[in-house]
GROMACS .gro file of C-alpha atoms in nm:
model
  214
    1MET     CA    1  -5.812   4.267   5.640
    2LYS     CA    2  -5.672   4.520   5.882
    3THR     CA    3  -5.445   4.792   5.752
    4SER     CA    4  -5.157   4.667   5.967
    5ASN     CA    5  -5.191   4.316   5.823
    6LYS     CA    6  -5.199   4.456   5.470
    7LEU     CA    7  -4.878   4.642   5.541
    8LEU     CA    8  -4.713   4.327   5.674
    9VAL     CA    9  -4.818   4.127   5.369
   10THR     CA   10  -4.694   4.401   5.139
   11MET     CA   11  -4.360   4.423   5.319
   12ALA     CA   12  -4.317   4.044   5.309
   13ALA     CA   13  -4.391   4.042   4.938
   14LEU     CA   14  -4.138   4.319   4.878
   15VAL     CA   15  -3.875   4.131   5.076
   16ILE     CA   16  -3.935   3.811   4.876
   17ILE     CA   17  -3.922   4.003   4.546
   18GLY     CA   18  -3.602   4.172   4.662
   19LEU     CA   19  -3.439   3.840   4.753
   20LEU     CA   20  -3.538   3.684   4.421
   21SER     CA   21  -3.404   3.984   4.234
   22PHE     CA   22  -3.079   3.972   4.432
   23ASN     CA   23  -3.043   3.598   4.363
   24ILE     CA   24  -3.094   3.647   3.990
   25THR     CA   25  -2.843   3.933   3.986
   26LEU     CA   26  -2.591   3.727   4.184
   27LYS     CA   27  -2.623   3.434   3.944
   28GLY     CA   28  -2.577   3.668   3.650
   29LYS     CA   29  -2.264   3.815   3.808
   30LEU     CA   30  -2.129   3.464   3.875
   31VAL     CA   31  -2.180   3.360   3.513
   32GLU     CA   32  -2.017   3.684   3.398
   33TYR     CA   33  -1.721   3.625   3.633
   34LYS     CA   34  -1.671   3.269   3.506
   35GLU     CA   35  -1.682   3.386   3.147
   36THR     CA   36  -1.433   3.662   3.217
   37HIS     CA   37  -1.192   3.441   3.412
   38LYS     CA   38  -1.231   3.112   3.228
   39ASN     CA   39  -0.908   2.941   3.127
   40THR     CA   40  -0.776   2.996   2.777
   41LYS     CA   41  -0.520   2.783   2.602
   42LEU     CA   42  -0.174   2.927   2.548
   43VAL     CA   43   0.008   2.735   2.275
   44LEU     CA   44   0.377   2.679   2.350
   45LYS     CA   45   0.677   2.616   2.128
   46PRO     CA   46   0.812   2.258   2.135
   47PHE     CA   47   1.068   2.176   2.405
   48LYS     CA   48   1.243   1.869   2.547
   49TYR     CA   49   1.299   1.973   2.908
   50LEU     CA   50   1.083   2.163   3.156
   51THR     CA   51   1.196   2.376   3.451
   52PHE     CA   52   0.973   2.514   3.726
   53SER     CA   53   1.078   2.811   3.936
   54ALA     CA   54   0.823   2.924   4.197
   55LYS     CA   55   0.872   3.253   4.379
   56ALA     CA   56   0.590   3.196   4.626
   57ALA     CA   57   0.632   3.016   4.957
   58ARG     CA   58   0.318   2.812   4.894
   59TYR     CA   59   0.207   2.471   4.772
   60VAL     CA   60   0.193   2.448   4.392
   61ASN     CA   61  -0.001   2.173   4.214
   62VAL     CA   62   0.090   2.088   3.853
   63ASP     CA   63  -0.108   1.859   3.621
   64ILE     CA   64   0.070   1.725   3.311
   65ALA     CA   65  -0.113   1.535   3.036
   66GLN     CA   66   0.008   1.389   2.709
   67ASN     CA   67  -0.134   1.559   2.400
   68PRO     CA   68  -0.003   1.621   2.046
   69GLU     CA   69   0.002   1.995   2.117
   70TYR     CA   70   0.227   2.185   2.359
   71ALA     CA   71   0.004   2.419   2.563
   72LEU     CA   72  -0.046   2.588   2.899
   73LEU     CA   73  -0.412   2.555   2.997
   74SER     CA   74  -0.425   2.765   3.313
   75ALA     CA   75  -0.252   3.030   3.523
   76GLN     CA   76  -0.120   3.219   3.220
   77GLU     CA   77  -0.133   3.555   3.399
   78GLY     CA   78   0.086   3.430   3.682
   79VAL     CA   79   0.347   3.250   3.474
   80THR     CA   80   0.645   3.391   3.286
   81GLN     CA   81   0.789   3.167   3.018
   82LYS     CA   82   1.128   3.171   2.853
   83TYR     CA   83   1.321   2.926   2.638
   84VAL     CA   84   1.682   2.836   2.703
   85GLY     CA   85   1.790   2.609   2.420
   86ASP     CA   86   1.555   2.310   2.424
   87THR     CA   87   1.436   2.387   2.780
   88LEU     CA   88   1.116   2.573   2.870
   89VAL     CA   89   1.153   2.766   3.196
   90LEU     CA   90   0.826   2.854   3.371
   91GLU     CA   91   0.856   3.113   3.649
   92LEU     CA   92   0.552   3.114   3.879
   93ASN     CA   93   0.466   3.427   4.074
   94GLU     CA   94   0.306   3.450   4.419
   95SER     CA   95  -0.050   3.410   4.288
   96VAL     CA   96  -0.004   3.067   4.130
   97ASP     CA   97  -0.099   2.755   4.324
   98TYR     CA   98  -0.223   2.543   4.031
   99MET     CA   99  -0.129   2.500   3.668
  100GLN     CA  100  -0.215   2.259   3.389
  101LEU     CA  101   0.012   2.161   3.101
  102GLN     CA  102  -0.024   1.938   2.798
  103LEU     CA  103   0.259   1.816   2.577
  104PRO     CA  104   0.341   1.524   2.347
  105ARG     CA  105   0.661   1.436   2.530
  106VAL     CA  106   0.913   1.559   2.784
  107LEU     CA  107   1.251   1.405   2.868
  108GLY     CA  108   1.321   1.585   3.197
  109ILE     CA  109   1.150   1.800   3.460
  110ASN     CA  110   1.354   2.017   3.696
  111VAL     CA  111   1.218   2.206   3.999
  112THR     CA  112   1.472   2.470   4.098
  113SER     CA  113   1.295   2.688   4.356
  114GLY     CA  114   0.983   2.709   4.566
  115GLU     CA  115   0.844   2.584   4.897
  116ALA     CA  116   0.651   2.272   4.793
  117ILE     CA  117   0.529   2.123   4.466
  118GLN     CA  118   0.314   1.830   4.356
  119ILE     CA  119   0.349   1.702   4.000
  120ASN     CA  120   0.066   1.484   3.869
  121ILE     CA  121   0.080   1.266   3.559
  122ASN     CA  122  -0.244   1.072   3.576
  123ASN     CA  123  -0.313   0.949   3.225
  124THR     CA  124  -0.142   0.712   2.983
  125PHE     CA  125   0.194   0.874   2.921
  126LYS     CA  126   0.441   0.704   2.685
  127VAL     CA  127   0.793   0.839   2.654
  128ASP     CA  128   1.136   0.691   2.578
  129SER     CA  129   1.278   0.803   2.912
  130LEU     CA  130   1.189   1.052   3.185
  131TRP     CA  131   1.370   1.206   3.478
  132ILE     CA  132   1.228   1.437   3.744
  133LYS     CA  133   1.466   1.626   3.971
  134SER     CA  134   1.368   1.860   4.252
  135GLN     CA  135   1.588   2.094   4.452
  136ILE     CA  136   1.321   2.220   4.695
  137SER     CA  137   1.231   2.110   5.047
  138SER     CA  138   0.909   1.920   4.973
  139THR     CA  139   0.817   1.736   4.652
  140THR     CA  140   0.527   1.501   4.581
  141LEU     CA  141   0.503   1.298   4.260
  142GLU     CA  142   0.171   1.135   4.168
  143LEU     CA  143   0.255   0.925   3.862
  144LYS     CA  144   0.009   0.690   3.695
  145GLY     CA  145   0.005   0.516   3.359
  146ILE     CA  146   0.362   0.595   3.253
  147GLU     CA  147   0.536   0.360   3.008
  148THR     CA  148   0.906   0.422   2.961
  149SER     CA  149   1.244   0.253   2.940
  150ASN     CA  150   1.400   0.464   3.218
  151LEU     CA  151   1.228   0.650   3.500
  152ASP     CA  152   1.459   0.845   3.733
  153LEU     CA  153   1.320   1.044   4.028
  154TYR     CA  154   1.553   1.246   4.249
  155SER     CA  155   1.551   1.492   4.536
  156SER     CA  156   1.812   1.560   4.803
  157GLN     CA  157   1.528   1.651   5.041
  158SER     CA  158   1.182   1.514   5.118
  159LEU     CA  159   1.036   1.319   4.825
  160ILE     CA  160   0.693   1.155   4.834
  161VAL     CA  161   0.633   0.925   4.534
  162ASN     CA  162   0.311   0.741   4.446
  163LEU     CA  163   0.344   0.507   4.147
  164ASP     CA  164   0.042   0.335   3.995
  165HIS     CA  165   0.035   0.123   3.676
  166ILE     CA  166   0.391   0.210   3.579
  167LYS     CA  167   0.583   0.007   3.321
  168ALA     CA  168   0.957   0.074   3.319
  169ASP     CA  169   1.263  -0.124   3.220
  170ARG     CA  170   1.462   0.064   3.484
  171LEU     CA  171   1.334   0.257   3.786
  172ALA     CA  172   1.562   0.464   4.011
  173ILE     CA  173   1.440   0.675   4.303
  174ASN     CA  174   1.659   0.881   4.536
  175GLY     CA  175   1.518   1.089   4.819
  176GLY     CA  176   1.644   1.257   5.133
  177ARG     CA  177   1.510   1.226   5.487
  178ASN     CA  178   1.136   1.163   5.536
  179SER     CA  179   1.102   1.031   5.182
  180GLU     CA  180   0.832   0.776   5.098
  181LEU     CA  181   0.750   0.550   4.806
  182ARG     CA  182   0.416   0.381   4.741
  183ILE     CA  183   0.408   0.131   4.454
  184LYS     CA  184   0.093  -0.022   4.308
  185ASP     CA  185   0.057  -0.244   3.998
  186THR     CA  186   0.401  -0.147   3.871
  187LYS     CA  187   0.624  -0.358   3.646
  188VAL     CA  188   1.002  -0.320   3.643
  189GLN     CA  189   1.262  -0.540   3.475
  190PRO     CA  190   1.452  -0.782   3.707
  191ASN     CA  191   1.723  -0.617   3.918
  192GLN     CA  192   1.640  -0.275   3.772
  193LEU     CA  193   1.473  -0.117   4.076
  194MET     CA  194   1.717   0.112   4.258
  195LEU     CA  195   1.618   0.293   4.578
  196SER     CA  196   1.812   0.507   4.822
  197ASP     CA  197   1.829   0.376   5.181
  198SER     CA  198   1.637   0.675   5.320
  199ILE     CA  199   1.309   0.590   5.141
  200ALA     CA  200   1.030   0.412   5.329
  201VAL     CA  201   0.856   0.174   5.087
  202GLN     CA  202   0.496   0.051   5.071
  203VAL     CA  203   0.392  -0.197   4.802
  204LEU     CA  204   0.034  -0.277   4.702
  205GLY     CA  205  -0.129  -0.505   4.448
  206LYS     CA  206  -0.139  -0.877   4.368
  207ASP     CA  207   0.222  -0.906   4.254
  208ALA     CA  208   0.360  -0.624   4.464
  209MET     CA  209   0.630  -0.822   4.649
  210LYS     CA  210   0.777  -0.947   4.322
  211ILE     CA  211   0.900  -0.592   4.258
  212LEU     CA  212   1.122  -0.591   4.566
  213ASN     CA  213   1.225  -0.954   4.541
  214LYS     CA  214   1.371  -0.929   4.194
   0.00000   0.00000   0.00000
């Protein structure tokens, strides 16, 4: 083999070894990063009401699940907590765009400041009554699997509500302009569905029209 060819083979081998070494190092750094920044559970004191106050002009996504323990499962570094009576106030700084909470029950959720928020309750969630009130310009509620006697949802501005597999004796929804409601597989007692005139309604499911005809 010519000397020039030997040099080319040697250089190619060195490049391959270098790439493999870099890939292994990168994977190691990624694992180390995930371990360093993995979410830890912050146990909270019991509360009845929850207030969100977001300083950032950004979209914030909040997941809420029912669990015997009160805990914040993410975004601890960007959230300041304080208790006012039986209310937990969570103040979100500019870095927070997602947070995850677990709790055994909550009677009311209040959004006092921020640009836009989406609140997700996507598992079986049983509570005596629940109200959600938002005072910000854009609010989305993704609610699934809630069983309650009274469910009250309110915003004076844009309110997008998606209800799926909800069981409520009484359901009241009030939204401002550009508000929308999507109902699927939801059961409400006769004459106990109350909607503001500004909400555009879409109903889905086998018995969907029965909801509006009651």
